[in-house]
CSV table of C-alpha atoms in Angstrom, one decimal:
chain,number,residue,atom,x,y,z
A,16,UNK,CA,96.7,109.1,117.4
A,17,UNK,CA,95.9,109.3,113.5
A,18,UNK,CA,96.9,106.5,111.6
A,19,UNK,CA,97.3,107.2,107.5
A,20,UNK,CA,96.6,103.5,106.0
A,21,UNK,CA,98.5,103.3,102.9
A,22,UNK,CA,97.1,100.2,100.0
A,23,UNK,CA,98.6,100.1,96.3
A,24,UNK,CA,96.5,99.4,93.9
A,25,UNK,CA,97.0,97.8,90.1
A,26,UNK,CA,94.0,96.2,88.5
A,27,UNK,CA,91.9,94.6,91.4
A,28,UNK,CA,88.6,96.2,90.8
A,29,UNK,CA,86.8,93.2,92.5
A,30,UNK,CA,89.0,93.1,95.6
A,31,UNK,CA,90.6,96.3,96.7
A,32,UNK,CA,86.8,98.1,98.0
A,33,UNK,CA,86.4,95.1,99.8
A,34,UNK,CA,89.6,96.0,101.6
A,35,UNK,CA,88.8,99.4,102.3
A,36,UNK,CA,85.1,98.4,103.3
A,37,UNK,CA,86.7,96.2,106.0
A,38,UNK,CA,89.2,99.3,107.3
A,39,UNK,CA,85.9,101.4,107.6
A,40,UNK,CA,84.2,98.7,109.5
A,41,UNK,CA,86.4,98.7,112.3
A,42,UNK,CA,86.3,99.9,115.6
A,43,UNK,CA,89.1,102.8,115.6
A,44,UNK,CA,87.9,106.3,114.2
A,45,UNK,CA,91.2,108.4,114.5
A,46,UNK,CA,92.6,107.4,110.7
A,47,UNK,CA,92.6,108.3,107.0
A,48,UNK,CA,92.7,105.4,103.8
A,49,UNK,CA,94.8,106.5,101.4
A,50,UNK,CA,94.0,104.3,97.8
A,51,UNK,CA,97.2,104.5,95.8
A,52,UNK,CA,95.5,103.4,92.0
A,53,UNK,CA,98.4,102.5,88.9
A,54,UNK,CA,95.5,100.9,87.2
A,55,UNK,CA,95.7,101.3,83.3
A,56,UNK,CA,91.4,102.2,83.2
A,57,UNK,CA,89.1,103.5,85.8
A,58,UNK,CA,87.3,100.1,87.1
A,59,UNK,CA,88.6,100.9,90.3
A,60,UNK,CA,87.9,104.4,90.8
A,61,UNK,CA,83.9,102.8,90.0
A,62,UNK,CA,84.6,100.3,92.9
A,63,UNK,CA,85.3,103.1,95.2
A,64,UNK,CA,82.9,105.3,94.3
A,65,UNK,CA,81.0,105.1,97.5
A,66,UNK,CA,83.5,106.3,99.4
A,67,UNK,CA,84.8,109.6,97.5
A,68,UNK,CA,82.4,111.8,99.4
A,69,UNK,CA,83.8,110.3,103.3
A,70,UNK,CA,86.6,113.2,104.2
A,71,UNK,CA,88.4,110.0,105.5
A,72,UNK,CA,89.2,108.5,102.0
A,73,UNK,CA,91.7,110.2,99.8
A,74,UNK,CA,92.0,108.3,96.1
A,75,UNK,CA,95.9,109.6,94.0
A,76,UNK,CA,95.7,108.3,90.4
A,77,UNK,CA,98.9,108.0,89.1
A,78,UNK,CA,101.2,106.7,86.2
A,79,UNK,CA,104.1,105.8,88.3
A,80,UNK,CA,104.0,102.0,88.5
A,81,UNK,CA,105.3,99.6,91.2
A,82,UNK,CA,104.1,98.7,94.5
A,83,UNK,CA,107.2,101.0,96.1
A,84,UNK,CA,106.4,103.8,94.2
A,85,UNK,CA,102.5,103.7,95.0
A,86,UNK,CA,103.7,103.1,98.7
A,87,UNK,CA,105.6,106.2,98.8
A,88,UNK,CA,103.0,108.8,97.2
A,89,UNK,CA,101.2,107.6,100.4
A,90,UNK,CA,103.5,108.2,102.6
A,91,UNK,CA,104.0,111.6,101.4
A,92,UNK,CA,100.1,112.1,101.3
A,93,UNK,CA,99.4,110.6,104.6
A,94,UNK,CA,99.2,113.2,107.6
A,95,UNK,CA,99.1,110.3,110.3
A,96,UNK,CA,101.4,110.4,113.0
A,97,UNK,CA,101.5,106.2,112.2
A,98,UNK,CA,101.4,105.0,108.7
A,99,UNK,CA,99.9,101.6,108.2
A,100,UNK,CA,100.0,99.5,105.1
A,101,UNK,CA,97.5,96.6,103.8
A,102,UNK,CA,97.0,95.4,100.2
A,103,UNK,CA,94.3,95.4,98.2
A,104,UNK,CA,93.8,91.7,98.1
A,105,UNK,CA,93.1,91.4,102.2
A,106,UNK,CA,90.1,91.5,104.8
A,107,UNK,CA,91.5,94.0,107.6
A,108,UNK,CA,89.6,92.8,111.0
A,109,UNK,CA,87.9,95.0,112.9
A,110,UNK,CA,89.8,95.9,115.5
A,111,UNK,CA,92.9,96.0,113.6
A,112,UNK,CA,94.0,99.9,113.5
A,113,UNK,CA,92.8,99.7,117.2
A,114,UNK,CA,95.5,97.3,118.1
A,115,UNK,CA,97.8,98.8,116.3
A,116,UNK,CA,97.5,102.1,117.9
A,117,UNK,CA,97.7,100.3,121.6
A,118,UNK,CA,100.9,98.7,120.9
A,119,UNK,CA,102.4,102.2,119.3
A,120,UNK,CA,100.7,104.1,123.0
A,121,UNK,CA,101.8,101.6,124.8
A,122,UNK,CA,105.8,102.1,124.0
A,123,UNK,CA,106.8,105.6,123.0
A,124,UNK,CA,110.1,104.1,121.4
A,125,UNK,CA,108.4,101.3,119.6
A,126,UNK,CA,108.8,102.4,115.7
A,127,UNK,CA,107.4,99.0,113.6
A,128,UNK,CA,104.9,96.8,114.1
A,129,UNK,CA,104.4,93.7,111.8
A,130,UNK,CA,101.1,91.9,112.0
A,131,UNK,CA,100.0,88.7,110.9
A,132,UNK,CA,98.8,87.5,107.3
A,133,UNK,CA,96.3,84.4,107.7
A,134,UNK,CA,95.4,82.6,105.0
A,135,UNK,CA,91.6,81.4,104.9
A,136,UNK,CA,90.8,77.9,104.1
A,137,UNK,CA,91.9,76.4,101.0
A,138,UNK,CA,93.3,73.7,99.6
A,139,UNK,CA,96.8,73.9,99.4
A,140,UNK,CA,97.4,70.8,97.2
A,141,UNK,CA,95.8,73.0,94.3
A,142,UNK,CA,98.0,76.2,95.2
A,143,UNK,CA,99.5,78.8,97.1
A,144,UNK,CA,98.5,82.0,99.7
A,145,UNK,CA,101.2,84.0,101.2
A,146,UNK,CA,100.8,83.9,104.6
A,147,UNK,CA,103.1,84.8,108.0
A,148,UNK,CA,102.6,84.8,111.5
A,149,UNK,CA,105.1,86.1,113.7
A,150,UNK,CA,106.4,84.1,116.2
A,151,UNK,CA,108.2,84.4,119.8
A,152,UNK,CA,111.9,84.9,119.6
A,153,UNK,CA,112.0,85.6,115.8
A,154,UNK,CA,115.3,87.4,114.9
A,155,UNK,CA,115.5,90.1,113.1
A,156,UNK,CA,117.4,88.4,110.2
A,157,UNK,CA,114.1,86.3,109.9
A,158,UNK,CA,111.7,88.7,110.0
A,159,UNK,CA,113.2,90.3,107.2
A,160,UNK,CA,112.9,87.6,105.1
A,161,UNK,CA,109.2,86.5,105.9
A,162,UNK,CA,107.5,89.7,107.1
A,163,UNK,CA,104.8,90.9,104.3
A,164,UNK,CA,103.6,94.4,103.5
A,165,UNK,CA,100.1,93.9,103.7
A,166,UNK,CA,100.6,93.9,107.9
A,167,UNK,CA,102.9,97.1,108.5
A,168,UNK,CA,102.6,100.1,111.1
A,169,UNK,CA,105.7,102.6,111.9
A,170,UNK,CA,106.0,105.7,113.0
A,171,UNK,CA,106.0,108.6,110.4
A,172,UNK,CA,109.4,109.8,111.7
A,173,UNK,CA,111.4,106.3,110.7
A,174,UNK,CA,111.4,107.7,107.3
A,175,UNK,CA,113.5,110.5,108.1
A,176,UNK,CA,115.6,107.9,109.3
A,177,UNK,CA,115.6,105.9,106.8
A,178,UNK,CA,114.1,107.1,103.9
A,179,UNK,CA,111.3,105.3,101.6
A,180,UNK,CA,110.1,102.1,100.2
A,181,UNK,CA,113.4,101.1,97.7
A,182,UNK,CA,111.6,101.8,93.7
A,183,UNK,CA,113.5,98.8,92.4
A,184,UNK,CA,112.0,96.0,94.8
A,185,UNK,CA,108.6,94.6,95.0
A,186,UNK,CA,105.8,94.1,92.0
A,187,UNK,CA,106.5,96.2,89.4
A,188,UNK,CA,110.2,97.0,90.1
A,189,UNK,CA,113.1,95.4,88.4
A,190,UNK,CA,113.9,93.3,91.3
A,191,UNK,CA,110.5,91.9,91.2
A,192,UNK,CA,109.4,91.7,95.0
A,193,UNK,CA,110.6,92.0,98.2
A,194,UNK,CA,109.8,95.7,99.0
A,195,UNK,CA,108.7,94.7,102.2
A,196,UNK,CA,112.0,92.6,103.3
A,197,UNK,CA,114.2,95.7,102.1
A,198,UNK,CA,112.5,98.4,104.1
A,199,UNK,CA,112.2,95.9,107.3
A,200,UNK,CA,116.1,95.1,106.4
A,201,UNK,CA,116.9,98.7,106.4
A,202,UNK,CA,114.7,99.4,110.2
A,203,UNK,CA,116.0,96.3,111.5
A,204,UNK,CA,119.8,97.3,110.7
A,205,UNK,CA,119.0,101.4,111.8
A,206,UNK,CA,118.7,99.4,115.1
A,207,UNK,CA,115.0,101.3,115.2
A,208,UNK,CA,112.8,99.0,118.3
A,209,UNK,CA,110.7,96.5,116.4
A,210,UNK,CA,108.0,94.1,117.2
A,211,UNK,CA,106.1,91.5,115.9
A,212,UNK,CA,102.2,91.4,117.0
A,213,UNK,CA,100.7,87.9,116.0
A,214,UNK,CA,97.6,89.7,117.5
A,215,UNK,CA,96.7,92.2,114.9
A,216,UNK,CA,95.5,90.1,111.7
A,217,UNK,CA,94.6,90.9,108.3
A,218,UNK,CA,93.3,88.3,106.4
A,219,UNK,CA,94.5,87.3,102.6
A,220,UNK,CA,91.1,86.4,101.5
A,221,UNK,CA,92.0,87.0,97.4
A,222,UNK,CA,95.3,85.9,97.6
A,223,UNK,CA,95.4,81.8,96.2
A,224,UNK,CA,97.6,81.4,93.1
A,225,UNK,CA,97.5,78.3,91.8
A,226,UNK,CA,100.1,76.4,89.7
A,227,UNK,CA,102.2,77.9,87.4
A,228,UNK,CA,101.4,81.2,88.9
A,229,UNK,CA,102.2,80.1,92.9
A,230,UNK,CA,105.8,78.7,91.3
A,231,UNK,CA,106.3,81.9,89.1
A,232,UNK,CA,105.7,83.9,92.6
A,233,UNK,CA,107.7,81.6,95.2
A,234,UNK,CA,110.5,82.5,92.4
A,235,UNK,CA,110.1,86.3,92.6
A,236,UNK,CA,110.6,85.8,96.4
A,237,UNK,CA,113.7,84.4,96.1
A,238,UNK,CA,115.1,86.9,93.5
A,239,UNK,CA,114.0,90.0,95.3
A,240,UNK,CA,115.6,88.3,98.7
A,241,UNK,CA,118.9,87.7,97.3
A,242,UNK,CA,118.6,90.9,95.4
A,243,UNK,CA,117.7,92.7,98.5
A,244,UNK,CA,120.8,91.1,100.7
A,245,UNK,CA,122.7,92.4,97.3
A,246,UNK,CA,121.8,96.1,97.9
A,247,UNK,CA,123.0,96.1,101.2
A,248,UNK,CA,126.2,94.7,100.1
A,249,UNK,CA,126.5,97.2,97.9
A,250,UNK,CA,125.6,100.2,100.4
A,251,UNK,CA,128.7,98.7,102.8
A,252,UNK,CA,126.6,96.8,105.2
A,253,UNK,CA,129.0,93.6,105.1
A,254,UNK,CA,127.5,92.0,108.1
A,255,UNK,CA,124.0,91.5,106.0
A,256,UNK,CA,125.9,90.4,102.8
A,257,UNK,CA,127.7,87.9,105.6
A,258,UNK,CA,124.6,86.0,106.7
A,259,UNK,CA,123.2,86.1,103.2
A,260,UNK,CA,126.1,84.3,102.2
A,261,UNK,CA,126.7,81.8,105.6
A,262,UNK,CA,122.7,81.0,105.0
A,263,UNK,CA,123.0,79.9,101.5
A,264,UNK,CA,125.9,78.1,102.7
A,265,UNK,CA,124.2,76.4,105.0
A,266,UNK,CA,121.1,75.4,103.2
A,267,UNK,CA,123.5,73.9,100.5
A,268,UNK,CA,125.4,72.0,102.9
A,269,UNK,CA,122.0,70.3,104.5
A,270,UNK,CA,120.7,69.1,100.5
A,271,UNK,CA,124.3,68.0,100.0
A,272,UNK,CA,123.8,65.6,103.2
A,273,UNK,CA,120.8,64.8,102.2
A,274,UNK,CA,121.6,64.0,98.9
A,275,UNK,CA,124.5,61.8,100.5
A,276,UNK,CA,121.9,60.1,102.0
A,277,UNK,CA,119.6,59.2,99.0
A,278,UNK,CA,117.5,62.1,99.4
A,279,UNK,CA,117.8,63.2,96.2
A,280,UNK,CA,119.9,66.1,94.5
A,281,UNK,CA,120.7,69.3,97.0
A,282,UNK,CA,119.1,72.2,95.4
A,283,UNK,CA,121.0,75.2,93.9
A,284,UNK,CA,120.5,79.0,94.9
A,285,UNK,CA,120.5,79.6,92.1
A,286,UNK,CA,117.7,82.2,92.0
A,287,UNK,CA,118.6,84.0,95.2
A,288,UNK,CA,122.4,84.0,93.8
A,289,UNK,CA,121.3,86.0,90.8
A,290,UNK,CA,119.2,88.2,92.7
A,291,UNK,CA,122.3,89.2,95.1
A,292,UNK,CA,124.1,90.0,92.0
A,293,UNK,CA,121.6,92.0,90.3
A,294,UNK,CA,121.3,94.1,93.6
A,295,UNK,CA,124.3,94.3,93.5
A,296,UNK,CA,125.1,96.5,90.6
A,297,UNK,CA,122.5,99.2,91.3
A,298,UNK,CA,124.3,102.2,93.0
A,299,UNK,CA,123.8,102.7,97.2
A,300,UNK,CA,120.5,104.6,97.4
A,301,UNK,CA,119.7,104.3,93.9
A,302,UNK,CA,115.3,104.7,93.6
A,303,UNK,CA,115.4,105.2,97.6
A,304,UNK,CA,113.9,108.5,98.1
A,305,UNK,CA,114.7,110.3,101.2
A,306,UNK,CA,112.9,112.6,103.8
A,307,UNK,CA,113.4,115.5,101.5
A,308,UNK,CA,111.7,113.6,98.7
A,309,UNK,CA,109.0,111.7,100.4
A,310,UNK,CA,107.8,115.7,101.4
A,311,UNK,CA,108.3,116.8,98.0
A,312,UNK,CA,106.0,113.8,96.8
A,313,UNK,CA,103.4,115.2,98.8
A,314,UNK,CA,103.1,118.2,97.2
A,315,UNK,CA,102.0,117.1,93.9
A,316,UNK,CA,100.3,114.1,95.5
């Protein structure tokens, strides 16, 4: 089985050929990395120099920015049966595309894997690393709101299915992240078979923000989630938009008690809330390109 690993790229000279280096060093031979670069200059093509010549390696400068976008072109480019996706901030272990292809062997049905993202050490009093681990009897509804795109394996013919990453989430977009939750959201409601793998691990080795920038980021998340649960609204799927909703309800309802109880003043969705909204107003499939696209992306690719 050929796996096509897909990582975006946008100014991380310093990290991302430490990513690829650690995909390389692995244990699984059957796979092709695929380095998506929206940098403005050419400090990252330099970082990867030593790896141009491998027939493994494929490097697609582009102008189209946005994690989505970049994520796309490699889909289209990738001729893996699986396509995997990491970001260029993370130490893949060695036996990672190894695992990965054992689960997919293992269950011709399964179409999406999400792995773990561990955080190394640090001291989280000073900051903030995205991190997830997914855990037994997880639903769906949660996965889609805490997997991360630097952990992701499915089958090449989901997109048919479903069509690609959404161009409006996630860095870059104008719903500023959640790419990842959107796509998961769409597999998880296609009612595509799904599983989460604790077992295959990347590592977010570059990933601290401290500060202002952890805040600034924790609030991107819960834009792009409401903005997310917003575009589903807005292509019909009422039973998403409904446990949006009941959720938010719910979390408001437990700071009200608490705030009843001297706890302190409930806080207000108020960030999610305007991310539903902006999603909202976007057409159904608006910057969603389907199977049709995704193949025309891969001719100029």
């Amino acid at each position: 089985m050929q796996i096509s690993v897909v990582i975006p790229t946008y100014q991380r000279p310093q990290t991302v050929g430490q990513t690829v280096r650690s995909i390389f060093a692995g244990d699984y031979e059957n796979f092709e990395v695929i380095v998506v670069d929206q940098s403005k200059d050419d400090a990252s093509r330099v970082a990867l120099a030593g790896f141009m010549a491998d027939p493994r390696f494929r490097y697609i400068k582009t102008p189209r920015l946005g994690a989505s976008a970049a994520r796309n072109l490699g889909i289209a480019a990738g001729k893996g049966e699986v396509i995997a996706f990491t970001d260029d901030d993370v130490t893949a272990e060695a036996g990672w595309l190894a695992k990965i292809a054992a689960e997919f062997n293992a269950d011709a049905e399964l179409q999406f894997i999400s792995g773990a993202l561990v955080a190394p050490e640090y001291d989280r009093s000073a900051g903030y690393i995205p991190e997830f681990t997914p855990f037994k009897g997880m639903t769906g509804w949660q996965l889609v709101l805490m997997a991360a795109n630097a952990n992701f394996a499915m089958r090449r013919a989901l997109f048919d299915r479903i069509g690609g990453y959404d161009e409006l989430c996630g860095p870059g977009g104008v719903l500023k992240s959640s790419d990842d939750g959107d796509i998961v959201l769409r597999i998880v409601r296609s009612g595509a078979r799904w599983k989460g793998c604790p077992h295959i691990q990347v590592t977010h080795t570059y990933g601290f923000r401290a500060g202002a920038l952890a805040d600034t980021l924790l609030d991107e998340y819960d834009y792009g989630n409401g903005a997310i649960f917003g575009r589903a609204a807005r292509r019909g799927d009422l039973l998403a938009a409904g446990w949006f909703m009941a959720r938010e309800t719910k979390l408001l309802l437990r700071g009200m008690m608490r705030a009843l109880r001297g706890a302190g003043a409930p806080s207000l969705p108020r960030t999610r809330l305007a991310g539903f909204w902006h999603g909202f107003q976007f057409s159904p499939h608006e910057n969603i390109p389907g199977a049709a696209e995704l193949r025309s992306l891969g001719l100029t690719a």
